[in-house]
Amino acid sequence: MGTSKAHIKAPPGFKEKLEILHDYLTAHGLRNTHQREVILAELLSFGQHVTTEELWDRVKAIDSSIGYATVYRTLRLFTECGIASKHDFGGGSARFESDSGHHHDHMICTQCGKIIEFENEEIERLQDEVAASHQFKINSHRMELYGLCSECHD
Amino acid sequence: MGTSKAHIKAPPGFKEKLEILHDYLTAHGLRNTHQREVILAELLSFGQHVTTEELWDRVKAIDSSIGYATVYRTLRLFTECGIASKHDFGGGSARFESDSGHHHDHMICTQCGKIIEFENEEIERLQDEVAASHQFKINSHRMELYGLCSECHD
DNA sequence: GTAGATGCAAAAGCTTTGCATGGGT
DNA sequence: ACCCATGCAAAGCTTTTGCATCTAC
């Protein structure tokens, strides 16, 4: 009988990310599995910053046999191969998002939890400048603005 | 027999911070204690971003009867009355620093752990600008640059 | 067939809290 | 005296990991 595994509906960007994943797996002697594809698909279709547990809930709806540890380990794998990144916005749990390629920062509404993404080249430039003035070599940075979104004030 | 408690050597800024603390305690019907003064003094004299446990170690050296929970609760108190602030630079434990009054951000060397503080008004202005363009009201922000300090590269 | 992947459950870390006791005011 | 503060130990939570079993290659 064919692989009667749960069907994976491909969300936008799935194909590209899957290719990156496959390349990474091959290059490192790792294996592709059904679980990894399901988790990737759900991460992409979630479309928001998601915690390991939230993602696990969605993944279980597709394949109830997938365990929490697999989601946890797979998210770390995704982070390592550059198709997702991990953030800590406070509130106990780490949150993951699929990488869109271009860097961006976040505004977090402390009232409703909404997360707005933005990018600002001028700020990035100034960061580089500040770092350079301290002979500091930036590898990564985080910048988060906490406050109230337009719907939560006035 | 006066109060033969361990002597507290006043580090720079101790008097001012202590006053803020006392005012806060009075205003909220709370009490001043020897523990709180020791912890404040050690926080100030540490002079670097410190974890609860690291601070506890130093505090115990002054008064070995002080418990971890007291340090923990006192740091939260300090945060509430605005004489200290809490940061999460990753690595498991939260880190505290005494507030210097003027806002600043951090560069963290991922090799040696050194933390360099800096401030940049231009960046702050741009942050306000970005927030305004999204009708977002900033309450606080964090900005951290991760990489290698001058002593850890080349 | 073999080395990596998975699921379960337990271990690890920090953080936070309940409670009896001690101590400011 | 009253009520907050403290110390100790236990509970909570999320993150990690050990291990037997399963599976992609």
mmCIF file of C-alpha atoms (C1' of nucleotides) in Angstrom:
data_model
loop_
_atom_site.group_PDB
_atom_site.id
_atom_site.type_symbol
_atom_site.label_atom_id
_atom_site.label_comp_id
_atom_site.label_asym_id
_atom_site.label_seq_id
_atom_site.Cartn_x
_atom_site.Cartn_y
_atom_site.Cartn_z
ATOM 1 C CA MET A 1 0.000 0.000 0.000
ATOM 2 C CA GLY A 2 1.221 3.512 -0.731
ATOM 3 C CA THR A 3 2.252 5.928 1.943
ATOM 4 C CA SER A 4 -1.127 6.676 3.392
ATOM 5 C CA LYS A 5 0.389 9.330 5.592
ATOM 6 C CA ALA A 6 -1.618 12.412 6.370
ATOM 7 C CA HIS A 7 -1.726 14.731 3.401
ATOM 8 C CA ILE A 8 0.334 17.846 3.630
ATOM 9 C CA LYS A 9 -1.265 20.887 2.123
ATOM 10 C CA ALA A 10 1.518 23.142 0.981
ATOM 11 C CA PRO A 11 1.248 26.633 2.443
ATOM 12 C CA PRO A 12 2.948 29.550 0.644
ATOM 13 C CA GLY A 13 6.689 29.127 0.639
ATOM 14 C CA PHE A 14 6.542 25.480 1.585
ATOM 15 C CA LYS A 15 8.351 24.204 -1.454
ATOM 16 C CA GLU A 16 11.279 26.591 -1.041
ATOM 17 C CA LYS A 17 11.693 25.893 2.655
ATOM 18 C CA LEU A 18 11.425 22.180 2.120
ATOM 19 C CA GLU A 19 14.197 22.352 -0.407
ATOM 20 C CA ILE A 20 16.453 24.199 2.004
ATOM 21 C CA LEU A 21 15.645 21.601 4.618
ATOM 22 C CA HIS A 22 16.380 18.696 2.301
ATOM 23 C CA ASP A 23 19.683 20.216 1.271
ATOM 24 C CA TYR A 24 20.650 20.702 4.876
ATOM 25 C CA LEU A 25 19.679 17.171 5.825
ATOM 26 C CA THR A 26 21.614 15.695 2.937
ATOM 27 C CA ALA A 27 24.663 17.814 3.632
ATOM 28 C CA HIS A 28 24.705 16.656 7.241
ATOM 29 C CA GLY A 29 23.877 13.001 6.789
ATOM 30 C CA LEU A 30 20.465 13.462 8.387
ATOM 31 C CA ARG A 31 17.174 12.001 7.255
ATOM 32 C CA ASN A 32 13.968 13.389 6.013
ATOM 33 C CA THR A 33 10.878 12.256 7.820
ATOM 34 C CA HIS A 34 7.171 12.665 7.587
ATOM 35 C CA GLN A 35 7.153 14.423 10.959
ATOM 36 C CA ARG A 36 9.540 17.085 9.789
ATOM 37 C CA GLU A 37 7.404 17.868 6.779
ATOM 38 C CA VAL A 38 4.235 18.088 8.802
ATOM 39 C CA ILE A 39 5.885 20.373 11.340
ATOM 40 C CA LEU A 40 7.285 22.604 8.632
ATOM 41 C CA ALA A 41 3.923 22.854 6.919
ATOM 42 C CA GLU A 42 2.170 23.758 10.152
ATOM 43 C CA LEU A 43 4.796 26.285 11.125
ATOM 44 C CA LEU A 44 4.359 28.037 7.799
ATOM 45 C CA SER A 45 0.597 27.903 7.790
ATOM 46 C CA PHE A 46 0.381 29.234 11.318
ATOM 47 C CA GLY A 47 1.739 32.467 9.974
ATOM 48 C CA GLN A 48 2.413 34.005 13.370
ATOM 49 C CA HIS A 49 4.983 33.696 16.090
ATOM 50 C CA VAL A 50 4.182 30.379 17.686
ATOM 51 C CA THR A 51 5.299 28.557 20.810
ATOM 52 C CA THR A 52 6.451 24.960 20.758
ATOM 53 C CA GLU A 53 3.308 23.899 22.530
ATOM 54 C CA GLU A 54 0.948 25.817 20.257
ATOM 55 C CA LEU A 55 2.622 24.281 17.250
ATOM 56 C CA TRP A 56 2.442 20.846 18.815
ATOM 57 C CA ASP A 57 -1.310 21.253 19.208
ATOM 58 C CA ARG A 58 -1.690 21.971 15.529
ATOM 59 C CA VAL A 59 0.665 19.184 14.542
ATOM 60 C CA LYS A 60 -1.245 16.683 16.663
ATOM 61 C CA ALA A 61 -4.407 17.578 14.799
ATOM 62 C CA ILE A 62 -2.684 16.317 11.644
ATOM 63 C CA ASP A 63 -0.887 13.361 13.146
ATOM 64 C CA SER A 64 -1.719 12.656 16.758
ATOM 65 C CA SER A 65 1.219 10.326 17.206
ATOM 66 C CA ILE A 66 3.819 13.073 16.929
ATOM 67 C CA GLY A 67 5.325 13.882 20.292
ATOM 68 C CA TYR A 68 6.261 17.157 21.894
ATOM 69 C CA ALA A 69 9.963 16.326 21.901
ATOM 70 C CA THR A 70 9.924 15.873 18.154
ATOM 71 C CA VAL A 71 8.381 19.282 17.633
ATOM 72 C CA TYR A 72 10.911 20.728 20.048
ATOM 73 C CA ARG A 73 13.874 19.089 18.358
ATOM 74 C CA THR A 74 12.583 19.868 14.904
ATOM 75 C CA LEU A 75 12.218 23.543 15.684
ATOM 76 C CA ARG A 76 15.820 23.580 16.791
ATOM 77 C CA LEU A 77 16.745 21.859 13.546
ATOM 78 C CA PHE A 78 14.836 24.481 11.556
ATOM 79 C CA THR A 79 16.673 27.176 13.421
ATOM 80 C CA GLU A 80 19.975 25.569 12.592
ATOM 81 C CA CYS A 81 19.272 25.305 8.906
ATOM 82 C CA GLY A 82 18.013 28.847 8.756
ATOM 83 C CA ILE A 83 14.379 28.330 7.858
ATOM 84 C CA ALA A 84 13.063 29.498 11.207
ATOM 85 C CA SER A 85 14.154 31.657 14.077
ATOM 86 C CA LYS A 86 13.523 31.698 17.767
ATOM 87 C CA HIS A 87 12.502 34.697 19.806
ATOM 88 C CA ASP A 88 11.908 35.399 23.428
ATOM 89 C CA PHE A 89 9.322 38.091 23.935
ATOM 90 C CA GLY A 90 8.954 37.280 27.600
ATOM 91 C CA GLY A 91 5.937 35.458 28.924
ATOM 92 C CA GLY A 92 7.675 32.213 29.635
ATOM 93 C CA SER A 93 7.849 30.420 26.324
ATOM 94 C CA ALA A 94 10.051 30.932 23.326
ATOM 95 C CA ARG A 95 8.331 31.745 20.062
ATOM 96 C CA PHE A 96 9.276 30.672 16.565
ATOM 97 C CA GLU A 97 8.618 32.102 13.169
ATOM 98 C CA SER A 98 9.600 30.974 9.717
ATOM 99 C CA ASP A 99 12.317 33.139 8.303
ATOM 100 C CA SER A 100 11.228 35.380 5.508
ATOM 101 C CA GLY A 101 14.737 36.022 4.310
ATOM 102 C CA HIS A 102 14.818 39.726 5.034
ATOM 103 C CA HIS A 103 15.575 40.795 8.564
ATOM 104 C CA HIS A 104 12.936 42.524 10.625
ATOM 105 C CA ASP A 105 12.233 43.582 14.167
ATOM 106 C CA HIS A 106 9.121 43.511 16.309
ATOM 107 C CA MET A 107 6.640 45.667 18.141
ATOM 108 C CA ILE A 108 4.764 43.724 20.774
ATOM 109 C CA CYS A 109 1.444 44.928 22.153
ATOM 110 C CA THR A 110 1.528 44.184 25.860
ATOM 111 C CA GLN A 111 -2.249 44.349 26.008
ATOM 112 C CA CYS A 112 -3.484 42.055 23.255
ATOM 113 C CA GLY A 113 -0.246 40.303 22.367
ATOM 114 C CA LYS A 114 -0.278 41.359 18.760
ATOM 115 C CA ILE A 115 3.126 41.355 17.109
ATOM 116 C CA ILE A 116 3.855 43.851 14.373
ATOM 117 C CA GLU A 117 6.927 43.375 12.239
ATOM 118 C CA PHE A 118 8.925 46.202 10.765
ATOM 119 C CA GLU A 119 12.245 46.911 9.208
ATOM 120 C CA ASN A 120 14.244 50.071 9.154
ATOM 121 C CA GLU A 121 17.497 50.259 7.286
ATOM 122 C CA GLU A 122 18.491 53.506 8.896
ATOM 123 C CA ILE A 123 18.386 51.927 12.340
ATOM 124 C CA GLU A 124 20.402 48.973 11.122
ATOM 125 C CA ARG A 125 22.973 51.319 9.721
ATOM 126 C CA LEU A 126 23.236 53.179 13.011
ATOM 127 C CA GLN A 127 23.613 49.904 14.869
ATOM 128 C CA ASP A 128 26.540 48.985 12.655
ATOM 129 C CA GLU A 129 27.997 52.393 13.285
ATOM 130 C CA VAL A 130 27.725 52.117 17.057
ATOM 131 C CA ALA A 131 29.204 48.635 17.014
ATOM 132 C CA ALA A 132 32.081 49.749 14.825
ATOM 133 C CA SER A 133 32.894 52.575 17.208
ATOM 134 C CA HIS A 134 33.434 49.951 19.908
ATOM 135 C CA GLN A 135 35.336 47.556 17.655
ATOM 136 C CA PHE A 136 32.430 45.192 18.160
ATOM 137 C CA LYS A 137 31.572 42.638 15.465
ATOM 138 C CA ILE A 138 27.807 42.143 15.284
ATOM 139 C CA ASN A 139 26.562 38.655 14.533
ATOM 140 C CA SER A 140 22.925 39.257 15.252
ATOM 141 C CA HIS A 141 20.708 41.640 17.051
ATOM 142 C CA ARG A 142 17.282 41.935 18.503
ATOM 143 C CA MET A 143 15.169 44.974 18.871
ATOM 144 C CA GLU A 144 11.729 44.950 20.345
ATOM 145 C CA LEU A 145 9.359 47.775 21.099
ATOM 146 C CA TYR A 146 6.829 47.060 23.817
ATOM 147 C CA GLY A 147 3.677 49.103 24.216
ATOM 148 C CA LEU A 148 0.119 49.388 22.976
ATOM 149 C CA CYS A 149 -1.024 48.830 19.428
ATOM 150 C CA SER A 150 -3.468 51.137 17.706
ATOM 151 C CA GLU A 151 -6.428 49.083 18.840
ATOM 152 C CA CYS A 152 -5.414 48.995 22.471
ATOM 153 C CA HIS A 153 -4.969 52.656 23.274
ATOM 154 C CA ASP A 154 -7.312 55.666 23.210
ATOM 155 C CA MET B 1 25.012 47.210 71.815
ATOM 156 C CA GLY B 2 23.957 49.230 68.821
ATOM 157 C CA THR B 3 22.697 47.491 65.769
ATOM 158 C CA SER B 4 25.657 45.206 65.386
ATOM 159 C CA LYS B 5 24.489 44.092 61.986
ATOM 160 C CA ALA B 6 27.046 43.608 59.292
ATOM 161 C CA HIS B 7 28.382 46.940 58.172
ATOM 162 C CA ILE B 8 27.241 48.210 54.877
ATOM 163 C CA LYS B 9 29.886 50.009 52.890
ATOM 164 C CA ALA B 10 28.099 52.495 50.712
ATOM 165 C CA PRO B 11 29.013 52.102 47.052
ATOM 166 C CA PRO B 12 28.570 55.083 44.692
ATOM 167 C CA GLY B 13 24.927 56.032 44.379
ATOM 168 C CA PHE B 14 23.894 54.063 47.415
ATOM 169 C CA LYS B 15 22.451 56.977 49.334
ATOM 170 C CA GLU B 16 20.263 58.129 46.462
ATOM 171 C CA LYS B 17 18.940 54.660 45.708
ATOM 172 C CA LEU B 18 18.303 53.989 49.360
ATOM 173 C CA GLU B 19 16.227 57.128 49.557
ATOM 174 C CA ILE B 20 14.137 56.106 46.592
ATOM 175 C CA LEU B 21 13.663 52.720 48.203
ATOM 176 C CA HIS B 22 12.632 54.180 51.546
ATOM 177 C CA ASP B 23 10.147 56.502 49.902
ATOM 178 C CA TYR B 24 8.666 53.615 47.998
ATOM 179 C CA LEU B 25 8.418 51.443 51.087
ATOM 180 C CA THR B 26 6.760 54.186 53.096
ATOM 181 C CA ALA B 27 4.348 55.030 50.321
ATOM 182 C CA HIS B 28 3.277 51.411 50.085
ATOM 183 C CA GLY B 29 3.140 50.523 53.749
ATOM 184 C CA LEU B 30 6.142 48.238 53.433
ATOM 185 C CA ARG B 31 9.059 47.934 55.809
ATOM 186 C CA ASN B 32 12.705 48.587 55.586
ATOM 187 C CA THR B 33 14.950 45.728 56.551
ATOM 188 C CA HIS B 34 18.606 45.027 56.942
ATOM 189 C CA GLN B 35 18.400 42.451 54.170
ATOM 190 C CA ARG B 36 17.115 44.981 51.686
ATOM 191 C CA GLU B 37 19.957 47.335 52.418
ATOM 192 C CA VAL B 38 22.593 44.649 52.100
ATOM 193 C CA ILE B 39 21.140 43.474 48.832
ATOM 194 C CA LEU B 40 20.981 46.996 47.463
ATOM 195 C CA ALA B 41 24.572 47.677 48.462
ATOM 196 C CA GLU B 42 25.796 44.494 46.828
ATOM 197 C CA LEU B 43 23.812 45.079 43.675
ATOM 198 C CA LEU B 44 25.384 48.514 43.328
ATOM 199 C CA SER B 45 28.881 47.409 44.161
ATOM 200 C CA PHE B 46 28.718 44.507 41.745
ATOM 201 C CA GLY B 47 28.637 47.047 38.991
ATOM 202 C CA GLN B 48 27.727 44.578 36.283
ATOM 203 C CA HIS B 49 24.660 42.750 35.109
ATOM 204 C CA VAL B 50 24.175 40.105 37.729
ATOM 205 C CA THR B 51 21.993 37.023 38.093
ATOM 206 C CA THR B 52 19.947 36.358 41.198
ATOM 207 C CA GLU B 53 22.245 33.545 42.141
ATOM 208 C CA GLU B 54 25.450 35.504 41.631
ATOM 209 C CA LEU B 55 24.077 38.283 43.772
ATOM 210 C CA TRP B 56 22.977 35.792 46.411
ATOM 211 C CA ASP B 57 26.532 34.485 46.600
ATOM 212 C CA ARG B 58 27.856 37.943 47.322
ATOM 213 C CA VAL B 59 25.091 38.709 49.776
ATOM 214 C CA LYS B 60 25.752 35.500 51.673
ATOM 215 C CA ALA B 61 29.357 36.575 52.105
ATOM 216 C CA ILE B 62 28.054 39.578 54.043
ATOM 217 C CA ASP B 63 25.241 37.844 55.895
ATOM 218 C CA SER B 64 25.089 34.130 55.414
ATOM 219 C CA SER B 65 21.608 33.851 56.841
ATOM 220 C CA ILE B 66 19.979 35.649 53.938
ATOM 221 C CA GLY B 67 18.071 33.249 51.722
ATOM 222 C CA TYR B 68 17.769 33.006 47.980
ATOM 223 C CA ALA B 69 14.070 33.786 48.059
ATOM 224 C CA THR B 70 14.735 37.063 49.777
ATOM 225 C CA VAL B 71 17.209 38.102 47.129
ATOM 226 C CA TYR B 72 14.750 37.040 44.487
ATOM 227 C CA ARG B 73 11.864 38.943 46.034
ATOM 228 C CA THR B 74 13.991 41.961 46.768
ATOM 229 C CA LEU B 75 15.173 42.214 43.186
ATOM 230 C CA ARG B 76 11.568 42.225 42.099
ATOM 231 C CA LEU B 77 10.898 44.951 44.630
ATOM 232 C CA PHE B 78 13.800 46.999 43.290
ATOM 233 C CA THR B 79 12.432 46.588 39.809
ATOM 234 C CA GLU B 80 9.056 47.812 40.963
ATOM 235 C CA CYS B 81 10.388 50.919 42.625
ATOM 236 C CA GLY B 82 12.565 51.720 39.664
ATOM 237 C CA ILE B 83 16.030 51.358 41.138
ATOM 238 C CA ALA B 84 16.905 48.270 39.153
ATOM 239 C CA SER B 85 15.891 46.606 35.948
ATOM 240 C CA LYS B 86 15.730 43.071 34.726
ATOM 241 C CA HIS B 87 17.109 41.801 31.445
ATOM 242 C CA ASP B 88 17.122 38.548 29.628
ATOM 243 C CA PHE B 89 20.186 38.113 27.481
ATOM 244 C CA GLY B 90 19.572 34.433 26.981
ATOM 245 C CA GLY B 91 21.601 31.827 28.771
ATOM 246 C CA GLY B 92 18.939 30.731 31.172
ATOM 247 C CA SER B 93 18.956 33.258 33.965
ATOM 248 C CA ALA B 94 17.654 36.777 34.130
ATOM 249 C CA ARG B 95 20.158 39.509 34.857
ATOM 250 C CA PHE B 96 19.691 42.647 36.899
ATOM 251 C CA GLU B 97 21.400 45.988 36.903
ATOM 252 C CA SER B 98 20.859 49.092 38.963
ATOM 253 C CA ASP B 99 19.171 51.799 36.956
ATOM 254 C CA SER B 100 21.406 54.657 36.086
ATOM 255 C CA GLY B 101 18.546 56.954 35.213
ATOM 256 C CA HIS B 102 19.416 57.401 31.562
ATOM 257 C CA HIS B 103 18.301 54.717 29.187
ATOM 258 C CA HIS B 104 20.866 52.593 27.415
ATOM 259 C CA ASP B 105 21.114 49.464 25.333
ATOM 260 C CA HIS B 106 23.553 46.578 25.266
ATOM 261 C CA MET B 107 26.126 44.799 23.184
ATOM 262 C CA ILE B 108 26.762 41.290 24.411
ATOM 263 C CA CYS B 109 29.926 39.426 23.510
ATOM 264 C CA THR B 110 28.887 35.860 22.862
ATOM 265 C CA GLN B 111 32.428 34.677 23.425
ATOM 266 C CA CYS B 112 33.484 36.148 26.757
ATOM 267 C CA GLY B 113 30.145 37.385 28.018
ATOM 268 C CA LYS B 114 31.208 40.990 28.314
ATOM 269 C CA ILE B 115 28.363 43.484 28.193
ATOM 270 C CA ILE B 116 28.978 46.906 26.733
ATOM 271 C CA GLU B 117 26.411 49.629 27.297
ATOM 272 C CA PHE B 118 25.673 52.355 24.835
ATOM 273 C CA GLU B 119 23.082 54.931 24.039
ATOM 274 C CA ASN B 120 22.154 56.486 20.762
ATOM 275 C CA GLU B 121 19.561 59.209 20.563
ATOM 276 C CA GLU B 122 19.249 58.960 16.834
ATOM 277 C CA ILE B 123 18.171 55.340 17.070
ATOM 278 C CA GLU B 124 15.688 56.181 19.791
ATOM 279 C CA ARG B 125 14.247 58.896 17.616
ATOM 280 C CA LEU B 126 13.867 56.504 14.702
ATOM 281 C CA GLN B 127 12.173 53.979 16.944
ATOM 282 C CA ASP B 128 9.622 56.582 17.964
ATOM 283 C CA GLU B 129 9.150 57.421 14.324
ATOM 284 C CA VAL B 130 8.545 53.825 13.302
ATOM 285 C CA ALA B 131 6.152 53.298 16.188
ATOM 286 C CA ALA B 132 4.237 56.440 15.347
ATOM 287 C CA SER B 133 3.809 55.323 11.766
ATOM 288 C CA HIS B 134 2.006 52.259 13.085
ATOM 289 C CA GLN B 135 -0.017 54.159 15.684
ATOM 290 C CA PHE B 136 1.909 52.193 18.261
ATOM 291 C CA LYS B 137 2.519 53.681 21.712
ATOM 292 C CA ILE B 138 5.928 52.613 23.033
ATOM 293 C CA ASN B 139 6.221 51.907 26.715
ATOM 294 C CA SER B 140 9.652 50.369 26.676
ATOM 295 C CA HIS B 141 12.047 48.764 24.313
ATOM 296 C CA ARG B 142 15.023 46.522 24.251
ATOM 297 C CA MET B 143 17.828 46.445 21.802
ATOM 298 C CA GLU B 144 20.707 44.078 22.012
ATOM 299 C CA LEU B 145 23.590 43.506 19.650
ATOM 300 C CA TYR B 146 25.199 40.089 19.860
ATOM 301 C CA GLY B 147 28.639 39.371 18.522
ATOM 302 C CA LEU B 148 32.300 39.566 19.408
ATOM 303 C CA CYS B 149 33.948 42.314 21.413
ATOM 304 C CA SER B 150 37.256 43.836 20.416
ATOM 305 C CA GLU B 151 39.184 41.338 22.504
ATOM 306 C CA CYS B 152 37.472 38.294 21.095
ATOM 307 C CA HIS B 153 37.951 38.752 17.358
ATOM 308 C CA ASP B 154 40.993 38.974 15.084
ATOM 309 C "C1'" DG C 1 21.603 -3.641 8.386
ATOM 310 C "C1'" DT C 2 22.897 0.708 10.427
ATOM 311 C "C1'" DA C 3 22.769 5.178 12.096
ATOM 312 C "C1'" DG C 4 19.645 8.618 12.756
ATOM 313 C "C1'" DA C 5 14.689 9.876 14.390
ATOM 314 C "C1'" DT C 6 10.872 9.399 17.422
ATOM 315 C "C1'" DG C 7 7.914 9.070 21.723
ATOM 316 C "C1'" DC C 8 7.648 8.700 26.304
ATOM 317 C "C1'" DA C 9 8.830 9.928 30.572
ATOM 318 C "C1'" DA C 10 12.048 11.591 33.547
ATOM 319 C "C1'" DA C 11 15.633 15.081 34.592
ATOM 320 C "C1'" DA C 12 17.203 19.771 34.700
ATOM 321 C "C1'" DG C 13 17.066 24.531 35.381
ATOM 322 C "C1'" DC C 14 15.026 28.692 36.879
ATOM 323 C "C1'" DT C 15 11.405 30.963 38.862
ATOM 324 C "C1'" DT C 16 7.742 31.379 42.086
ATOM 325 C "C1'" DT C 17 5.071 30.418 46.208
ATOM 326 C "C1'" DG C 18 3.062 28.322 50.816
ATOM 327 C "C1'" DC C 19 3.796 28.432 55.420
ATOM 328 C "C1'" DA C 20 5.561 28.863 60.043
ATOM 329 C "C1'" DT C 21 8.498 32.050 62.244
ATOM 330 C "C1'" DG C 22 10.805 36.377 63.027
ATOM 331 C "C1'" DG C 23 10.940 41.440 63.186
ATOM 332 C "C1'" DG C 24 9.694 46.500 61.920
ATOM 333 C "C1'" DT C 25 6.618 50.184 63.351
ATOM 334 C "C1'" DA D 1 -0.005 43.768 68.773
ATOM 335 C "C1'" DC D 2 -0.242 43.726 63.733
ATOM 336 C "C1'" DC D 3 1.190 42.603 59.536
ATOM 337 C "C1'" DC D 4 4.941 42.557 56.545
ATOM 338 C "C1'" DA D 5 9.375 40.120 55.627
ATOM 339 C "C1'" DT D 6 12.192 36.108 55.785
ATOM 340 C "C1'" DG D 7 13.972 31.225 55.139
ATOM 341 C "C1'" DC D 8 13.200 26.934 53.916
ATOM 342 C "C1'" DA D 9 11.460 23.685 51.137
ATOM 343 C "C1'" DA D 10 8.316 22.434 47.858
ATOM 344 C "C1'" DA D 11 5.804 23.341 43.623
ATOM 345 C "C1'" DG D 12 5.533 25.181 38.847
ATOM 346 C "C1'" DC D 13 6.969 25.682 34.185
ATOM 347 C "C1'" DT D 14 9.516 25.355 30.252
ATOM 348 C "C1'" DT D 15 13.347 23.324 28.230
ATOM 349 C "C1'" DT D 16 16.403 19.179 27.613
ATOM 350 C "C1'" DT D 17 17.756 14.614 27.578
ATOM 351 C "C1'" DG D 18 18.171 9.229 28.242
ATOM 352 C "C1'" DC D 19 16.641 5.257 26.241
ATOM 353 C "C1'" DA D 20 14.198 1.605 23.926
ATOM 354 C "C1'" DT D 21 12.013 1.296 19.617
ATOM 355 C "C1'" DC D 22 11.188 2.422 14.973
ATOM 356 C "C1'" DT D 23 12.472 3.741 10.216
ATOM 357 C "C1'" DA D 24 14.649 6.226 6.242
ATOM 358 C "C1'" DC D 25 18.360 5.150 3.406
#
